[in-house]
XYZ file of C-alpha atoms in Angstrom:
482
model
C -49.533 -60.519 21.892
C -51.619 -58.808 24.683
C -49.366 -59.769 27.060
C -46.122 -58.936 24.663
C -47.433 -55.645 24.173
C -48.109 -54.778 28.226
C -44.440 -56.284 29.217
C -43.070 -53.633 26.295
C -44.826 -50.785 27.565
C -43.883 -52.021 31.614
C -40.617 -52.072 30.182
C -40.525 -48.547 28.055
C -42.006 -46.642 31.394
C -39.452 -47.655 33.628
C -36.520 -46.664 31.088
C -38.569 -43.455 30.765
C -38.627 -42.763 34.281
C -34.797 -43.294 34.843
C -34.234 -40.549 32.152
C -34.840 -37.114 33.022
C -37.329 -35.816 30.782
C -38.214 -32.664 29.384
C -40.933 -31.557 30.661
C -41.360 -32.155 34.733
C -43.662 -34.141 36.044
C -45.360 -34.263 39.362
C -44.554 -38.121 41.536
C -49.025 -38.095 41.277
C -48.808 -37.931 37.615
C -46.474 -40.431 37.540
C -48.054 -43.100 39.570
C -51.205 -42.270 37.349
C -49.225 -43.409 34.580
C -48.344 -46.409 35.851
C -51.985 -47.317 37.419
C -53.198 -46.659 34.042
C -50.895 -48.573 31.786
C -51.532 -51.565 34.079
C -54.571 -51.854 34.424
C -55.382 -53.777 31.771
C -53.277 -56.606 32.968
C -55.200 -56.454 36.003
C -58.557 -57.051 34.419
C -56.918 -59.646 32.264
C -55.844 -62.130 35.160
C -59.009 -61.355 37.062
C -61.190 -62.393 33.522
C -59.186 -65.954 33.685
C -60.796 -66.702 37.166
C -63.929 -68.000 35.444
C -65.262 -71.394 37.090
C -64.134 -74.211 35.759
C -65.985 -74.775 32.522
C -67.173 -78.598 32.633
C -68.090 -77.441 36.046
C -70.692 -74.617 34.750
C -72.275 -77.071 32.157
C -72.545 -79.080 34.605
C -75.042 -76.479 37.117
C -76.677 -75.782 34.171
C -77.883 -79.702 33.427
C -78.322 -79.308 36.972
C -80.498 -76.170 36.948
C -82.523 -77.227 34.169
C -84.149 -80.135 36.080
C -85.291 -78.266 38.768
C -87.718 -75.653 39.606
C -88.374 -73.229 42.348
C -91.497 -72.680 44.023
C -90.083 -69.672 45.933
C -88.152 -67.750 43.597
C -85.970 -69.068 40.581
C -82.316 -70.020 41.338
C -81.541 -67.104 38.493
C -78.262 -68.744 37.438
C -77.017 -66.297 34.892
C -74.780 -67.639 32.462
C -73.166 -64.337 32.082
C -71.923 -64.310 35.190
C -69.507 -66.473 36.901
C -70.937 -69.691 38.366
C -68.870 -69.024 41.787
C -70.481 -66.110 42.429
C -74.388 -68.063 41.823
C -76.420 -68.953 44.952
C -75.491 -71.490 46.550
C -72.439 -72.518 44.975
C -68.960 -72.447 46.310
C -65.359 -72.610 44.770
C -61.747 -73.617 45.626
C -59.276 -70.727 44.879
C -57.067 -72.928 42.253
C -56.770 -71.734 38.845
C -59.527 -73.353 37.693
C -61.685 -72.536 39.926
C -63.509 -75.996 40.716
C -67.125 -76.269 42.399
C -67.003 -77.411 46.111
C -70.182 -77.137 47.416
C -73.700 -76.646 46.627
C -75.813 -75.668 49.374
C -79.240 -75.031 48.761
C -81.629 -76.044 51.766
C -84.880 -74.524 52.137
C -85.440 -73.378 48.043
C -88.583 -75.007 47.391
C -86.765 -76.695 44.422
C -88.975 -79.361 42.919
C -87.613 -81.881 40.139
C -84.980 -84.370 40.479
C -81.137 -84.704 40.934
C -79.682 -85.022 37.177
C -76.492 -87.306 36.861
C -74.814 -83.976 35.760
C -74.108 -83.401 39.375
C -71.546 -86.430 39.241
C -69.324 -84.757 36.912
C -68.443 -81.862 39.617
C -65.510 -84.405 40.736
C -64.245 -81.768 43.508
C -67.603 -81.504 45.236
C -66.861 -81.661 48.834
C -70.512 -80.696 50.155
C -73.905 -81.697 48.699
C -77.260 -79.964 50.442
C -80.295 -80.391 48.931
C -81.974 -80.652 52.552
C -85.921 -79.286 53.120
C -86.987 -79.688 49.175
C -89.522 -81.097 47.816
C -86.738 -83.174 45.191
C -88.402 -86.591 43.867
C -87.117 -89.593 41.447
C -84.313 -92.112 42.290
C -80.545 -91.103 42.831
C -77.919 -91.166 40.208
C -76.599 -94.359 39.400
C -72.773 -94.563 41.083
C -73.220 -91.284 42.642
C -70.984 -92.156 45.659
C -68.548 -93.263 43.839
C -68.348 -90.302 41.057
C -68.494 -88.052 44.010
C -65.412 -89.575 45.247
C -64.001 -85.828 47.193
C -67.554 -86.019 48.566
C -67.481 -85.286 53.013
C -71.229 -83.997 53.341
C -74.248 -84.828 51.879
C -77.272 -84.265 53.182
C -80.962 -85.086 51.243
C -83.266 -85.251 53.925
C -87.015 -83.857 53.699
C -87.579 -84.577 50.306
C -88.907 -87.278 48.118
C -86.162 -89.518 46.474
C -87.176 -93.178 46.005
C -85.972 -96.113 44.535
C -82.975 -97.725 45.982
C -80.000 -96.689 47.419
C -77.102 -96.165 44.730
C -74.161 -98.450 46.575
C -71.726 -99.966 44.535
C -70.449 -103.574 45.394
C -67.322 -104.168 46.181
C -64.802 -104.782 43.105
C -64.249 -108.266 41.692
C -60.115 -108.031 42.406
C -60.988 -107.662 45.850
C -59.144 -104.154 45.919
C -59.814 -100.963 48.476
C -61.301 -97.616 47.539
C -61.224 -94.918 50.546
C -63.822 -92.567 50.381
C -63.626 -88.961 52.541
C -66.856 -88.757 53.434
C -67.959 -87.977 56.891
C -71.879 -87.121 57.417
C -74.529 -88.791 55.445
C -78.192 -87.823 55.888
C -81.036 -89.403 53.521
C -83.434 -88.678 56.387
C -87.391 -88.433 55.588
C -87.553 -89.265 51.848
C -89.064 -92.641 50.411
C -86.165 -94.687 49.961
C -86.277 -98.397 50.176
C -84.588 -101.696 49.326
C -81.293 -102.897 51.326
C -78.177 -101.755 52.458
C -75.816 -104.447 51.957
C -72.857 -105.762 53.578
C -70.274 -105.806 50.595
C -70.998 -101.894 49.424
C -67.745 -100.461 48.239
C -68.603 -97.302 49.731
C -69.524 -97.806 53.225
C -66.684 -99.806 53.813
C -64.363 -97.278 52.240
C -66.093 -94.502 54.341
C -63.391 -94.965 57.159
C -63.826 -91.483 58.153
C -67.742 -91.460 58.454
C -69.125 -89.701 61.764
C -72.925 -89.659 61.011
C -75.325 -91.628 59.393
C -78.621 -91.197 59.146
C -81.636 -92.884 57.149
C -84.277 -92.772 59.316
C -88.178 -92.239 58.022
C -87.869 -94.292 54.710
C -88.793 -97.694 53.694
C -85.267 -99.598 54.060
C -85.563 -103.526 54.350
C -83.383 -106.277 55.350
C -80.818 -106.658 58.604
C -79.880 -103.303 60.213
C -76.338 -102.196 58.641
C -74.346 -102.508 61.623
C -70.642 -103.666 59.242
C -69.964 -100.085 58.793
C -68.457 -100.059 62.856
C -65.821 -102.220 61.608
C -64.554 -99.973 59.153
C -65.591 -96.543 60.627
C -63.976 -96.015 63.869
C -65.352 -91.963 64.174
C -68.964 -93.331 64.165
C -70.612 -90.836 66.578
C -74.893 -91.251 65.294
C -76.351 -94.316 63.959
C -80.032 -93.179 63.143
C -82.227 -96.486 61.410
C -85.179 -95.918 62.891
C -88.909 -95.306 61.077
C -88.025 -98.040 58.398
C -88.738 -101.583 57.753
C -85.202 -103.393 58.974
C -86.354 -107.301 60.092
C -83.988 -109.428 62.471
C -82.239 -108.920 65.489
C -80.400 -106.164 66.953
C -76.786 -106.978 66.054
C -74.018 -107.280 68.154
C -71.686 -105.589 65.989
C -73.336 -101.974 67.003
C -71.338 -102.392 70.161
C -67.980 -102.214 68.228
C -68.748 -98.204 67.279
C -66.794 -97.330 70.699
C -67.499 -93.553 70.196
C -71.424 -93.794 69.463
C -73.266 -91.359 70.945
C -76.741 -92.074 69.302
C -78.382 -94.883 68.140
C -81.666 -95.227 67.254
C -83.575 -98.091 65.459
C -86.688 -97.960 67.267
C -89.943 -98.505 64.324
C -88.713 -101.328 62.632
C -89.730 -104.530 62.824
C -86.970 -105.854 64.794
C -87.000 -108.864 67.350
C -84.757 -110.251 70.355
C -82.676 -108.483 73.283
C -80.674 -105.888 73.032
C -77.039 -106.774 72.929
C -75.298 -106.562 76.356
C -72.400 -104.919 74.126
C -74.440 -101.754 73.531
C -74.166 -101.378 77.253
C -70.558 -100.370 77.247
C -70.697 -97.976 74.818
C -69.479 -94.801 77.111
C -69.899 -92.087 75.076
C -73.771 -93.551 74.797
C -76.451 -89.725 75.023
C -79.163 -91.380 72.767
C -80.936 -94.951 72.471
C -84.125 -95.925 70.556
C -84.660 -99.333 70.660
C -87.050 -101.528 70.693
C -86.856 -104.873 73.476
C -87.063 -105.215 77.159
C -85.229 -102.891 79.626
C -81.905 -104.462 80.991
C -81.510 -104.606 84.254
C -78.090 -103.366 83.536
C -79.156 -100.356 81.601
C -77.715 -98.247 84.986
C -74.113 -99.223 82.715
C -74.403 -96.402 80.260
C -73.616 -93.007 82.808
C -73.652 -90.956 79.811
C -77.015 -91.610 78.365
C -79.409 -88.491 77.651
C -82.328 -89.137 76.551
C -83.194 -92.833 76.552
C -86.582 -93.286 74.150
C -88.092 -96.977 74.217
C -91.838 -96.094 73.742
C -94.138 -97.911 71.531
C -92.277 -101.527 72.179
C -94.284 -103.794 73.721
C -92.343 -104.401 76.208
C -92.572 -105.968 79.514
C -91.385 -106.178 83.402
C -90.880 -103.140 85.214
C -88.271 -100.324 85.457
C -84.822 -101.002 86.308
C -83.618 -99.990 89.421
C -80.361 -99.182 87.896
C -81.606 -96.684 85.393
C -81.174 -94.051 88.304
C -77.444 -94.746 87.812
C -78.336 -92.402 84.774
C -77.721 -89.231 86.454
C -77.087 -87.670 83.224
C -80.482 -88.412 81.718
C -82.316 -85.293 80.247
C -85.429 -87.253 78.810
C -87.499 -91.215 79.632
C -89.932 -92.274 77.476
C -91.085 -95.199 78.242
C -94.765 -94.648 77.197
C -97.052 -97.191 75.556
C -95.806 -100.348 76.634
C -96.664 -103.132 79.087
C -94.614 -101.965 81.691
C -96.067 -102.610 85.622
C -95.081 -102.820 88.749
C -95.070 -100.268 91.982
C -92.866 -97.144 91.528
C -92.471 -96.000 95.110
C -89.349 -98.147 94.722
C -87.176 -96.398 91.949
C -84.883 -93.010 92.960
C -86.132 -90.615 91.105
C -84.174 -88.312 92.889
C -80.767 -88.996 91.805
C -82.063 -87.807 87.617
C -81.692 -84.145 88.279
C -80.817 -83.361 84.844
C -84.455 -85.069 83.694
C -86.397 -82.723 81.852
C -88.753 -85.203 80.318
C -90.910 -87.851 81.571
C -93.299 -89.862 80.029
C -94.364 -93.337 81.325
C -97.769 -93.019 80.263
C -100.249 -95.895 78.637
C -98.817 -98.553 80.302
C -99.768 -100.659 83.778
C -97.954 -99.073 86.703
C -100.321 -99.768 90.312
C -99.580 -98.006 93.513
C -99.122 -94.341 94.552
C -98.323 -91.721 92.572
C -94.515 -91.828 92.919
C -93.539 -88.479 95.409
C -89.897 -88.421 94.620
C -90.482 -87.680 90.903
C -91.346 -84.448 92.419
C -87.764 -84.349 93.075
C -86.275 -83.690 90.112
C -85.828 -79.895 89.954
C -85.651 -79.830 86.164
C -88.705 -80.962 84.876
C -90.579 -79.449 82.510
C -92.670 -82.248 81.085
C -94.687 -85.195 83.360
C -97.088 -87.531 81.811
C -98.446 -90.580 83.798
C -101.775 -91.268 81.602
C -102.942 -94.486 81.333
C -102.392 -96.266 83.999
C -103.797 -97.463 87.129
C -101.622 -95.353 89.619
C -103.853 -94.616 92.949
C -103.226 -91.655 95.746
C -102.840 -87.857 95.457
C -101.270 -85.583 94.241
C -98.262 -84.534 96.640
C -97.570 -80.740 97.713
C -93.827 -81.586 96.596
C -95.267 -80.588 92.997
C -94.852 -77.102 93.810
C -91.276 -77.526 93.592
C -90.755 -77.667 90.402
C -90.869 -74.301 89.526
C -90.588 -75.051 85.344
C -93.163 -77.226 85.141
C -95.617 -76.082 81.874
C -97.057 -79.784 81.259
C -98.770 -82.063 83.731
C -100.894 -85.737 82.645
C -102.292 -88.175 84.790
C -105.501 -88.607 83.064
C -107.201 -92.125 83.322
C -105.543 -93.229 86.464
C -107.291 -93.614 90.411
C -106.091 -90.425 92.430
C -108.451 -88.977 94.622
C -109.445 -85.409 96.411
C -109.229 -82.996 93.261
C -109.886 -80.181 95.934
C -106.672 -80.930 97.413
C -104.970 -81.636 93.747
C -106.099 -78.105 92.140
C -105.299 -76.166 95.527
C -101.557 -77.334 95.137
C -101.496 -76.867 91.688
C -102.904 -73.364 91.075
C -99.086 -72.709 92.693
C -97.095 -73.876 89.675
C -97.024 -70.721 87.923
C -95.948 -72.042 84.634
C -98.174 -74.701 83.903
C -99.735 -74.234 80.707
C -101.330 -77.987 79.979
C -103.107 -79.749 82.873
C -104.966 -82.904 82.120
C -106.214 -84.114 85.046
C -109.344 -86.319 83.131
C -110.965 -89.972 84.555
C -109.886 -89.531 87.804
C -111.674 -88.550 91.653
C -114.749 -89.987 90.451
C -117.637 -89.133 91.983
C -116.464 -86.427 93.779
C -117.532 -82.992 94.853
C -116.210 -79.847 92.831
C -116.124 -76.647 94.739
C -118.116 -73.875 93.224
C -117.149 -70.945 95.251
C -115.156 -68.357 93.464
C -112.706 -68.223 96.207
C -111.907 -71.431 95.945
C -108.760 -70.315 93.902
C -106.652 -67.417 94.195
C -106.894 -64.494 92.167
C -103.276 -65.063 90.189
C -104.480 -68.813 90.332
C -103.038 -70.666 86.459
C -102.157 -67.851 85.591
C -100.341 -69.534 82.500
C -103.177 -72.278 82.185
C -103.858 -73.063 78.650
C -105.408 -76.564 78.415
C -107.592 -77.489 81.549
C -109.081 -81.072 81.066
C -111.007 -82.998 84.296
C -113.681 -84.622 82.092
C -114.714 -88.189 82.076
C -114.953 -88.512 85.975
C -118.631 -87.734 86.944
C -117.920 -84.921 89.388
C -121.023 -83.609 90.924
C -121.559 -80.125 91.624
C -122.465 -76.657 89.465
C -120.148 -75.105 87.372
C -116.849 -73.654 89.123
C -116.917 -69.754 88.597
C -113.175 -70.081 89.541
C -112.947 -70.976 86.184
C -112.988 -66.823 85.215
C -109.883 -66.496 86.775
C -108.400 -68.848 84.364
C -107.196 -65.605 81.502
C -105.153 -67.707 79.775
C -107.555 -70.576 79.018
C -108.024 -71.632 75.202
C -109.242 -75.307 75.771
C -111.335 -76.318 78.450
C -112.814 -80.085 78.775
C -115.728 -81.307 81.662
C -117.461 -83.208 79.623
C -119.135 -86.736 81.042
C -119.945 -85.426 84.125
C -122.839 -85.107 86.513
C -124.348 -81.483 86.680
C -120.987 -79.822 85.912
């Protein structure tokens, strides 16, 4: 009747205004008639843009179960759900949820199976909460317009909710593209025959790293997922060999599956992976590892493995950080390029059994930022090349056999942005100059951590230590007289 009643009046101004009428009126007056008579119809087809009403009930199960320890989410029921924090709409008639994006809240509780009734939800973040209890049951599958959803740094357990593929043997296709469960405490298996993962044929990135995941590492989804471009498993509990099928996700760009409990060599396949930036594994280096140009930061520390460093790994031009640290790696280095790793910002081959001379071309790598040869039993001096690297803030070769520190903190006091220098269990027995002039007055002058205990230098006290302004930690213990 509203709407009967507006039309009629519509219609009664405009066969007004073709009639002259008796009294004159001014073209403003008139288009302040019109403005006024409707408005009303304006207000009524902006009141019908409400959010879609199963969708609202829905936020409010949802709301119910959680709690904020920053503020509350102060999800008014008077007002319309697309307009709450954190929530996002399509611009159909009904106005449908989309997304929920709520990272960073503080929200403590647990995900209510309300959330599977929002059947447009295109984005789930729930990222950086402190969110406990098991998943929804068939939550992948309810959220079938699902593309992001990302639960990292909070607490879920129990298993993962993957549905099994369907007893008629038919297809579902699921949009979903990112999938982060990151840093929660998630366990059980991820098995071959889920409906969803195989159905994910558009998935980019998935991550589950830093749970409690068992069984073979889920390398089916390359079949079916051709985009793969991050494969994160690591800091979980997958047994069993690497699989070969990991080299069949052609555009992978990181994969890492190092903390598991995983056994064997890694599969020559993986080795002609192009697009390759990132690999944590566990295993022995290949000898062919100089195969993947692309590769960025290559992280194989804390493997127990073996041999020495591959000559080809220089082919890695492209490398930006090595860690190689905490192995039994040996052998000379004198023999490996260093030189050709410009890029290298990162290097850390410390706690493991490397003999000879420090390695002088590592000094030849412009970019680095970050050196750490701890642990071993790597013999010489420190080389006057070091002043060369004009970004270098953190320097370890603690518990190795170099000799004359005179020489070694003369050289160094020139790297103006070293702020960590651990230079510990090393020129035992030696003499440490006293004399205040020993160093220059602008000597470290970014030198925050100074460590050359544990090496029984002789001598008093350096009072070139006062020169040091930025010092906050300063170690000579075990040491004779100093």
């Amino acid at each position: 009747m509203i709407g009967e009643e507006m039309s009629f009046k519509a219609k009664e101004l405009v066969r007004l205004s073709t009639t002259k009428p008796a009294l004159p009126l001014s073209s403003h007056m008139h288009l302040f008639l019109l403005c006024v008579l409707f408005l009303p119809a304006f207000f009524l087809t902006v009141s019908e843009a409400f959010c879609n009403p199963q969708d609202r009930e829905s936020l409010m199960w949802f709301s119910g179960n959680v709690s904020s320890s920053v503020t509350p989410l102060n999800w008014n029921s008077s007002v319309d759900c697309c307009s709450w924090e954190g929530i996002t709409c399509d611009d159909s008639s009904e106005s449908h949820v989309t997304a929920i994006s709520l990272p960073f809240r503080g929200l403590s509780g647990n995900l209510h199976s309300s959330v599977q009734n929002l059947h447009r939800l295109s984005r789930l973040d729930l990222s950086n909460n402190c969110l406990s209890g098991p998943l929804p049951p068939g939550l992948f599958s309810a959220l079938d317009q699902l593309m992001v959803l990302n639960l990292s740094f909070n607490s879920f357990n129990g298993d993962l909710p993957l549905e099994q593929a369907f007893d008629d043997g038919s297809n579902r296709f699921f949009p979903i593209h990112t999938i982060d469960l990151s840093s929660n405490l998630l366990q059980g298996e991820i098995l071959s025959n889920s409906t969803v993962i195989q159905g994910a044929i558009n998935l980019i990135s998935f991550n589950v790293s830093n749970n409690s995941f068992t069984g073979s590492i889920p390398s089916f989804m390359c079949t079916s997922s051709t985009q793969l471009n991050k494969l994160d498993f690591s800091y979980n509990d997958f047994a069993g060999i690497i699989p070969q099928e990991l080299g069949r996700c052609w555009r992978l760009s990181v994969l890492r599956a190092g903390f598991n409990n995983l056994s064997g060599e890694i599969p020559k396949k993986i080795y002609s992976l192009s697009e390759l930036e990132q690999l944590f594994l566990p295993g022995d280096i290949p000898m062919d590892i100089g195969n993947l140009s692309s590769l960025r930061s290559l992280q194989l520390h804390i493997n127990n493995s073996t041999g020495s460093v591959p000559i080809s790994l220089a082919n890695c031009n492209n490398l930006v950080k090595l860690n190689l640290r905490v192995n039994r790696l040996g052998g000379t280095l004198s023999e490996f390029d260093f030189s050709q790793l410009q890029r290298l910002s990162a290097l850390d081959l410390g706690n493991n059994s490397f003999i000879g001379d420090l390695p002088d071309k590592v000094f030849s790598c412009k970019s680095l930022t970050a050196i750490r040869f701890a642990g071993n039993k790597l013999t010489g001096q420190i080389s006057p090349q070091v002043r060369e690297l004009e970004s270098l803030s953190y320097l370890s070769f603690s518990d190795n056999n170099l000799t004359n520190i005179t020489g070694a903190l003369s050289i160094l006091q020139s790297c103006r942005k070293l702020s960590t220098l651990i230079m510990a269990k090393n020129f035992y027995d030696e003499t440490v100059s006293s004399n205040e002039d020993f160093l220059a007055p602008d000597a470290f002058p970014n030198l925050q951590i100074f460590a050359i205990g544990g090496s029984r230098l002789k001598g008093e006290i350096p009072a070139w230590l006062m020169k040091m302004k930025s010092l906050e930690a300063l170690d000579l213990s075990l040491n004779d007289k100093v």
